[in-house]
CSV table of C-alpha atoms and ligand atoms in Angstrom, one decimal:
chain,number,residue,atom,x,y,z
X,247,MET,CA,52.6,47.5,-40.0
X,248,LYS,CA,55.5,44.6,-39.5
X,249,SER,CA,54.0,42.1,-37.5
X,250,ARG,CA,56.1,41.5,-34.6
X,251,GLN,CA,53.7,38.8,-33.2
X,252,ILE,CA,54.3,35.8,-31.1
X,253,LYS,CA,56.3,33.0,-33.3
X,254,ALA,CA,54.1,29.7,-34.2
X,255,ALA,CA,56.9,27.7,-31.7
X,256,GLU,CA,55.8,30.0,-28.4
X,257,THR,CA,52.6,30.2,-29.1
X,258,ALA,CA,51.9,26.6,-27.6
X,259,LYS,CA,54.0,28.0,-24.1
X,260,VAL,CA,51.5,31.1,-24.3
X,261,ARG,CA,48.1,28.7,-24.4
X,262,VAL,CA,49.6,26.6,-21.4
X,263,ALA,CA,50.4,29.7,-19.4
X,264,LEU,CA,47.6,31.7,-20.2
X,265,LEU,CA,45.1,28.6,-19.7
X,266,ARG,CA,46.9,27.3,-16.3
X,267,TRP,CA,46.7,31.4,-14.7
X,268,TYR,CA,43.0,31.2,-15.6
X,269,LEU,CA,42.1,27.8,-14.3
X,270,ALA,CA,44.2,28.9,-11.5
X,271,ASN,CA,42.9,32.5,-11.0
X,272,ARG,CA,39.5,32.4,-12.6
X,273,ARG,CA,36.4,34.6,-10.6
X,274,ASP,CA,34.0,32.5,-9.1
X,275,LEU,CA,31.0,33.8,-11.5
X,276,PRO,CA,27.6,31.8,-11.2
X,277,TRP,CA,27.6,31.1,-15.0
X,278,ARG,CA,30.6,29.2,-14.5
X,279,LYS,CA,29.0,26.6,-12.8
X,280,SER,CA,27.4,25.7,-15.6
X,281,ARG,CA,27.8,24.2,-19.5
X,282,ASP,CA,24.0,24.3,-20.3
X,283,PRO,CA,23.7,26.7,-23.2
X,284,TYR,CA,20.6,28.6,-21.9
X,285,SER,CA,22.9,29.6,-18.7
X,286,ILE,CA,25.7,30.8,-20.7
X,287,TRP,CA,23.2,32.2,-23.3
X,288,VAL,CA,21.9,34.0,-20.6
X,289,SER,CA,24.8,35.4,-19.0
X,290,GLU,CA,26.5,36.4,-22.6
X,291,ILE,CA,23.4,38.6,-23.2
X,292,MET,CA,23.4,40.5,-19.6
X,293,LEU,CA,26.8,40.8,-19.7
X,294,GLN,CA,27.1,43.2,-23.1
X,295,GLN,CA,27.5,46.5,-22.2
X,296,THR,CA,27.0,45.4,-18.7
X,297,ARG,CA,29.2,45.1,-15.7
X,298,VAL,CA,30.1,41.9,-14.3
X,299,ALA,CA,29.0,43.4,-11.1
X,300,ALA,CA,25.9,44.4,-11.8
X,301,VAL,CA,25.2,41.4,-13.6
X,302,ILE,CA,25.5,39.2,-11.2
X,303,ASP,CA,22.5,39.8,-8.9
X,304,TYR,CA,20.2,40.2,-12.3
X,305,TYR,CA,21.4,36.7,-13.4
X,306,GLY,CA,20.5,34.9,-10.1
X,307,ARG,CA,16.7,36.7,-10.4
X,308,PHE,CA,16.3,35.8,-13.7
X,309,MET,CA,17.4,32.2,-14.1
X,310,LYS,CA,15.4,31.5,-10.6
X,311,GLN,CA,12.5,33.1,-12.8
X,312,PHE,CA,12.9,31.7,-16.0
X,313,PRO,CA,15.1,28.4,-15.0
X,314,THR,CA,15.1,27.0,-18.8
X,315,VAL,CA,14.3,28.2,-21.9
X,316,ALA,CA,10.6,26.8,-21.7
X,317,ALA,CA,9.9,28.8,-18.8
X,318,LEU,CA,11.2,32.0,-20.5
X,319,ALA,CA,9.4,31.5,-24.0
X,320,ALA,CA,6.4,30.4,-22.0
X,321,ALA,CA,6.3,33.9,-20.0
X,322,ASP,CA,4.5,37.6,-20.9
X,323,GLU,CA,6.9,39.9,-22.2
X,324,ALA,CA,5.8,42.5,-19.3
X,325,GLN,CA,7.5,39.5,-16.8
X,326,VAL,CA,10.5,39.0,-18.9
X,327,LEU,CA,10.9,43.1,-19.0
X,328,ALA,CA,10.3,43.3,-15.4
X,329,ALA,CA,13.1,41.2,-14.2
X,330,TRP,CA,15.3,43.0,-16.6
X,331,SER,CA,14.4,46.7,-15.4
X,332,GLY,CA,17.6,48.4,-14.3
X,333,LEU,CA,19.6,46.7,-16.4
X,334,GLY,CA,19.4,48.9,-19.6
X,335,TYR,CA,19.2,48.1,-23.1
X,336,TYR,CA,16.0,46.2,-22.9
X,337,ARG,CA,16.1,45.2,-26.9
X,338,ARG,CA,18.7,42.7,-25.5
X,339,ALA,CA,15.5,41.4,-22.9
X,340,ARG,CA,13.0,41.2,-25.7
X,341,SER,CA,15.6,39.4,-28.2
X,342,LEU,CA,16.0,37.0,-25.5
X,343,HIS,CA,12.6,36.1,-25.3
X,344,THR,CA,11.4,36.2,-29.0
X,345,ALA,CA,14.7,33.8,-29.3
X,346,ALA,CA,13.2,31.5,-26.5
X,347,LYS,CA,9.8,31.2,-27.9
X,348,MET,CA,11.5,30.3,-31.6
X,349,ILE,CA,13.4,27.6,-29.9
X,350,VAL,CA,10.5,25.7,-27.9
X,351,HIS,CA,7.9,26.6,-31.0
X,352,GLU,CA,10.5,25.8,-34.0
X,353,LEU,CA,13.4,23.8,-32.9
X,354,ASP,CA,11.6,21.3,-30.3
X,355,GLY,CA,13.3,23.3,-27.4
X,356,ASN,CA,16.4,22.5,-28.5
X,357,VAL,CA,19.0,25.2,-28.1
X,358,PRO,CA,21.3,25.5,-31.5
X,359,THR,CA,24.4,23.3,-31.1
X,360,ASN,CA,27.2,25.2,-33.5
X,361,SER,CA,27.5,29.0,-33.7
X,362,GLU,CA,26.3,29.0,-37.3
X,363,ALA,CA,22.9,28.2,-36.2
X,364,LEU,CA,23.2,30.2,-33.1
X,365,LYS,CA,23.8,33.5,-35.3
X,366,GLN,CA,20.0,32.5,-36.4
X,367,LEU,CA,18.7,33.7,-33.2
X,368,PRO,CA,17.5,37.4,-32.8
X,369,GLY,CA,19.9,39.4,-30.7
X,370,VAL,CA,22.8,36.4,-30.8
X,371,GLY,CA,25.4,38.0,-32.8
X,372,ARG,CA,29.2,36.8,-33.8
X,373,TYR,CA,30.6,37.3,-30.2
X,374,THR,CA,27.7,35.7,-28.6
X,375,SER,CA,27.4,32.9,-30.8
X,376,ALA,CA,31.0,32.0,-30.9
X,377,ALA,CA,30.8,32.3,-26.8
X,378,ILE,CA,28.1,30.1,-26.5
X,379,ALA,CA,29.6,27.6,-28.6
X,380,SER,CA,33.0,27.7,-27.1
X,381,ILE,CA,31.8,27.3,-23.9
X,382,ALA,CA,28.8,25.1,-24.0
X,383,TYR,CA,29.6,23.0,-26.8
X,384,GLY,CA,34.0,22.9,-27.2
X,385,GLU,CA,33.4,24.5,-30.5
X,386,ALA,CA,36.8,25.4,-32.0
X,387,ILE,CA,35.9,29.2,-32.4
X,388,ALA,CA,37.7,32.4,-30.8
X,389,VAL,CA,35.6,35.1,-29.2
X,390,VAL,CA,36.6,39.0,-29.9
X,391,ASP,CA,35.3,41.5,-27.3
X,392,GLY,CA,37.1,44.8,-26.1
X,393,ASN,CA,39.1,42.9,-23.3
X,394,VAL,CA,40.2,40.5,-25.9
X,395,GLU,CA,41.3,43.1,-28.9
X,396,ARG,CA,43.1,44.8,-25.8
X,397,VAL,CA,45.1,41.8,-24.8
X,398,LEU,CA,46.2,41.3,-28.6
X,399,GLU,CA,47.2,44.6,-29.4
X,400,ARG,CA,49.7,44.6,-26.4
X,401,LEU,CA,50.5,40.8,-26.6
X,402,ASP,CA,51.5,41.0,-30.7
X,403,GLY,CA,52.4,44.6,-30.5
X,404,VAL,CA,50.2,45.3,-33.5
X,405,ALA,CA,46.5,47.4,-33.6
X,406,ARG,CA,44.0,45.9,-35.8
X,407,SER,CA,40.6,46.1,-36.5
X,408,GLY,CA,37.3,44.4,-38.0
X,409,ASP,CA,38.1,41.1,-39.4
X,410,SER,CA,42.0,40.9,-38.7
X,411,VAL,CA,41.4,40.7,-34.9
X,412,TRP,CA,39.2,37.7,-35.0
X,413,GLN,CA,41.4,36.3,-37.6
X,414,ARG,CA,44.3,36.5,-34.8
X,415,ALA,CA,42.2,35.5,-32.1
X,416,GLN,CA,41.7,32.6,-34.1
X,417,GLU,CA,45.0,31.6,-34.6
X,418,LEU,CA,45.9,31.9,-31.2
X,419,LEU,CA,42.8,30.0,-30.2
X,420,ASP,CA,43.5,26.5,-28.1
X,421,THR,CA,41.5,24.4,-29.9
X,422,ASN,CA,41.1,21.7,-27.0
X,423,SER,CA,39.8,23.9,-24.8
X,424,ALA,CA,38.5,26.9,-26.8
X,425,GLY,CA,35.5,27.7,-24.2
X,426,ASN,CA,38.2,28.2,-21.4
X,427,TRP,CA,40.8,29.6,-23.5
X,428,ASN,CA,37.9,32.6,-24.5
X,429,GLN,CA,37.1,32.7,-20.9
X,430,ALA,CA,41.2,33.4,-20.2
X,431,MET,CA,41.3,36.2,-22.8
X,432,MET,CA,38.6,38.1,-21.5
X,433,GLU,CA,39.7,37.4,-17.9
X,434,LEU,CA,43.0,38.8,-18.2
X,435,GLY,CA,41.7,41.5,-20.1
X,436,ALA,CA,39.2,42.2,-17.6
X,437,THR,CA,41.4,41.7,-14.5
X,438,VAL,CA,45.2,41.8,-15.3
X,439,CYS,CA,45.5,43.3,-18.6
X,440,THR,CA,43.1,46.4,-17.9
X,441,PRO,CA,43.0,49.4,-19.8
X,442,VAL,CA,44.6,51.9,-17.7
X,443,ALA,CA,47.9,50.6,-15.8
X,444,PRO,CA,48.0,47.1,-16.5
X,445,LEU,CA,49.1,44.6,-13.6
X,446,CYS,CA,52.3,43.4,-16.0
X,447,ASP,CA,53.7,42.3,-13.0
X,448,SER,CA,51.0,39.6,-12.2
X,449,CYS,CA,50.6,38.5,-16.0
X,450,PRO,CA,51.0,34.9,-17.1
X,451,VAL,CA,52.1,36.1,-20.6
X,452,GLN,CA,54.2,38.8,-19.7
X,453,HIS,CA,57.2,36.9,-21.2
X,454,TRP,CA,55.9,37.3,-25.0
X,455,CYS,CA,54.5,40.7,-24.8
X,456,LYS,CA,55.7,43.4,-27.3
X,457,LEU,CA,54.1,46.2,-25.6
X,458,PRO,CA,53.9,45.6,-21.5
X,459,GLY,CA,52.2,48.5,-20.2
X,460,HIS,CA,51.0,50.3,-23.3
X,461,ASP,CA,48.3,52.3,-23.2
X,462,VAL,CA,45.6,51.6,-25.7
X,463,ARG,CA,42.4,53.9,-24.8
X,464,LYS,CA,41.2,55.4,-27.2
X,465,ALA,CA,39.9,59.0,-27.5
X,466,GLN,CA,36.0,59.4,-25.6
X,467,PRO,CA,33.3,61.5,-27.2
X,468,ALA,CA,32.8,64.4,-24.8
X,469,ARG,CA,29.8,63.7,-22.4
X,470,LYS,CA,26.7,65.7,-22.2
X,471,LYS,CA,25.2,67.2,-19.1
X,472,ARG,CA,21.8,67.3,-18.9
X,473,GLU,CA,18.9,67.7,-16.4
X,474,LEU,CA,15.5,66.2,-16.2
X,475,ILE,CA,12.7,66.5,-14.0
X,476,PHE,CA,10.1,63.9,-13.1
X,477,GLY,CA,6.8,64.3,-10.9
X,478,LEU,CA,5.9,61.8,-7.6
X,479,ALA,CA,2.3,62.3,-7.4
X,480,ARG,CA,0.4,59.4,-4.3
X,481,ARG,CA,-3.2,59.1,-3.6
X,482,GLY,CA,-2.9,56.5,-0.9
X,483,SER,CA,-0.9,53.7,-1.4
X,484,ARG,CA,-0.9,54.6,-5.1
X,485,VAL,CA,1.5,56.0,-7.4
X,486,PHE,CA,1.0,57.8,-10.9
X,487,LEU,CA,3.1,56.5,-13.9
X,488,VAL,CA,2.9,57.0,-17.4
X,489,GLN,CA,3.5,54.1,-20.1
X,490,ARG,CA,6.2,54.8,-23.0
X,491,THR,CA,4.9,54.0,-26.5
X,492,LYS,CA,5.6,51.9,-28.6
X,493,ASP,CA,7.1,53.5,-31.2
X,494,GLU,CA,10.0,54.8,-28.8
X,495,SER,CA,13.6,53.9,-30.3
X,496,LEU,CA,14.5,53.5,-26.2
X,497,MET,CA,12.9,51.4,-23.7
X,498,PRO,CA,9.2,50.8,-25.7
X,499,LEU,CA,6.2,49.8,-23.5
X,500,MET,CA,8.2,50.4,-20.4
X,501,TRP,CA,6.7,52.2,-17.1
X,502,GLU,CA,8.4,55.7,-15.7
X,503,LEU,CA,7.7,58.9,-13.3
X,504,PRO,CA,6.1,61.6,-15.8
X,505,SER,CA,8.2,64.7,-17.0
X,506,VAL,CA,7.6,67.7,-15.3
X,507,ASP,CA,8.0,71.4,-16.5
X,508,ALA,CA,10.7,73.0,-14.6
X,509,SER,CA,8.7,76.4,-14.4
X,510,THR,CA,5.9,74.8,-12.4
X,511,HIS,CA,7.6,72.1,-10.2
X,512,GLY,CA,7.2,71.8,-6.4
X,513,ASN,CA,9.0,70.2,-3.9
X,514,VAL,CA,12.3,68.5,-4.5
X,515,LEU,CA,12.1,64.6,-3.5
X,516,ALA,CA,15.1,63.4,-4.5
X,517,ARG,CA,17.7,64.5,-6.9
X,518,LEU,CA,19.9,61.4,-8.2
X,519,LYS,CA,22.7,60.7,-11.0
X,520,HIS,CA,21.9,59.0,-14.1
X,521,SER,CA,24.1,57.8,-16.9
X,522,ILE,CA,23.3,56.6,-20.1
X,523,THR,CA,25.8,56.0,-23.6
X,524,VAL,CA,27.7,59.4,-23.6
X,525,SER,CA,24.7,61.6,-21.4
X,526,ASP,CA,25.3,62.4,-17.6
X,527,TYR,CA,21.3,63.2,-16.2
X,528,THR,CA,20.8,65.2,-13.0
X,529,ILE,CA,17.3,64.2,-12.3
X,530,LEU,CA,15.1,65.6,-10.2
X,531,VAL,CA,11.9,63.9,-8.8
X,532,VAL,CA,9.6,66.7,-7.6
X,533,GLU,CA,6.3,66.6,-5.6
X,534,LEU,CA,3.2,66.3,-8.1
X,535,ALA,CA,-0.6,66.8,-6.7
X,536,ALA,CA,-2.9,64.0,-7.4
X,537,ARG,CA,-5.2,66.6,-9.7
X,538,SER,CA,-2.5,67.5,-11.7
X,539,VAL,CA,-1.0,64.5,-13.5
X,540,PRO,CA,-1.2,64.3,-17.1
X,541,LYS,CA,-3.7,62.5,-19.2
X,542,GLY,CA,-3.0,58.9,-20.2
X,543,GLY,CA,-0.9,57.5,-17.7
X,544,LYS,CA,-2.1,54.7,-14.5
X,545,TRP,CA,-2.3,54.5,-10.9
X,546,ILE,CA,-0.5,51.6,-9.2
X,547,SER,CA,-0.3,50.2,-6.3
X,548,ILE,CA,3.1,50.1,-4.4
X,549,GLU,CA,2.7,46.5,-4.5
X,550,GLU,CA,2.4,45.8,-7.9
X,551,LEU,CA,5.4,48.3,-9.0
X,552,ALA,CA,7.8,45.6,-8.5
X,553,ARG,CA,6.4,43.5,-11.5
X,554,LEU,CA,6.1,46.1,-13.8
X,555,PRO,CA,8.5,46.9,-16.3
X,556,LEU,CA,10.0,50.2,-15.1
X,557,THR,CA,12.4,52.0,-16.4
X,558,GLY,CA,15.9,51.7,-14.7
X,559,LEU,CA,15.5,55.5,-13.7
X,560,ALA,CA,12.1,55.2,-12.7
X,561,ARG,CA,13.5,52.0,-10.0
X,562,LYS,CA,16.1,54.0,-9.1
X,563,ALA,CA,14.1,56.7,-8.0
X,564,PHE,CA,11.3,54.6,-6.5
X,565,ARG,CA,14.6,52.7,-4.5
X,566,LYS,CA,16.3,56.2,-3.4
X,567,LEU,CA,12.8,57.2,-2.1
X,568,ASP,CA,12.2,54.2,-0.4
X,569,ILE,CA,9.3,53.0,-2.1
X,570,LEU,CA,10.8,50.3,-3.7
V,70,SF4,S1,52.1,41.8,-20.3
V,70,SF4,FE1,50.9,43.7,-19.5
V,70,SF4,S2,50.4,44.7,-21.3
V,70,SF4,FE2,51.3,42.6,-21.9
V,70,SF4,S3,49.8,41.1,-21.9
V,70,SF4,FE3,50.1,41.4,-19.9
V,70,SF4,S4,49.0,42.8,-18.8
V,70,SF4,FE4,48.6,42.7,-21.0
């Protein structure tokens, strides 16, 4: 495809326009108040696969509980998972915890200061290492996420994939303000150059855009619908929970309500919706007699629940039932 991308002479103007817009319009997000690499790292890991609005509260609580890399390294895995409970994709929390221990035990407590070294940490890939290195240390390295990819596609009028997107992002990067530039590109994609109905009239780079308003939505896989039934058994102020095994591919060792056979269930206590990747679940929480609980679980006091690594679904069910 013949490239129609912005001419080199115009690139400087694009940079000025976008950075100016970003500095005047950026959202006031808690992790933007600091250039501490640990704070930025935690926020970037939380923001993978999770919306900004959902991350804000979790981030505040997590940083209060584990304000430094040393505090995180010293915590038990169960405490870290409990703090993460509800955010989903628990592998992120485990990797963050393992990486914090590596930093404390092998790197004298110092977070690596460049993208190559950051990439050696568990759970830190090309995107996260570039985000931390550019924002915390000003390293001249571009990031690419879904937002950046979409902005580049519309701006240049060229659909790219793989390495060529990263190369183009690197060409356009303002190397003197790499951290702000990267955040500006992502912010533009998140708030103005949105997947559907972009706000081109408010866009600081509209003048240079080759495909204003272009619809770049990719075909989404069909969503599956399923129903799951969980039982809630109570004994005084205790509830019965089961723990997932350590071999489970999803949410190993986390606690949840026991599942119940559709043909035997009692009164429905709550009905909720839950979505994971490409599946939409209808969840029924039903009454389960204390004498009918499965083997291998545990009676847990309600006070203890908040400290336990619960699956997001269990937490949601307890909230719906006013137990948490
Ligand atoms: S003009 Fe519209 S399509 Fe182009 S970059 Fe701006 S918001 Fe996106």
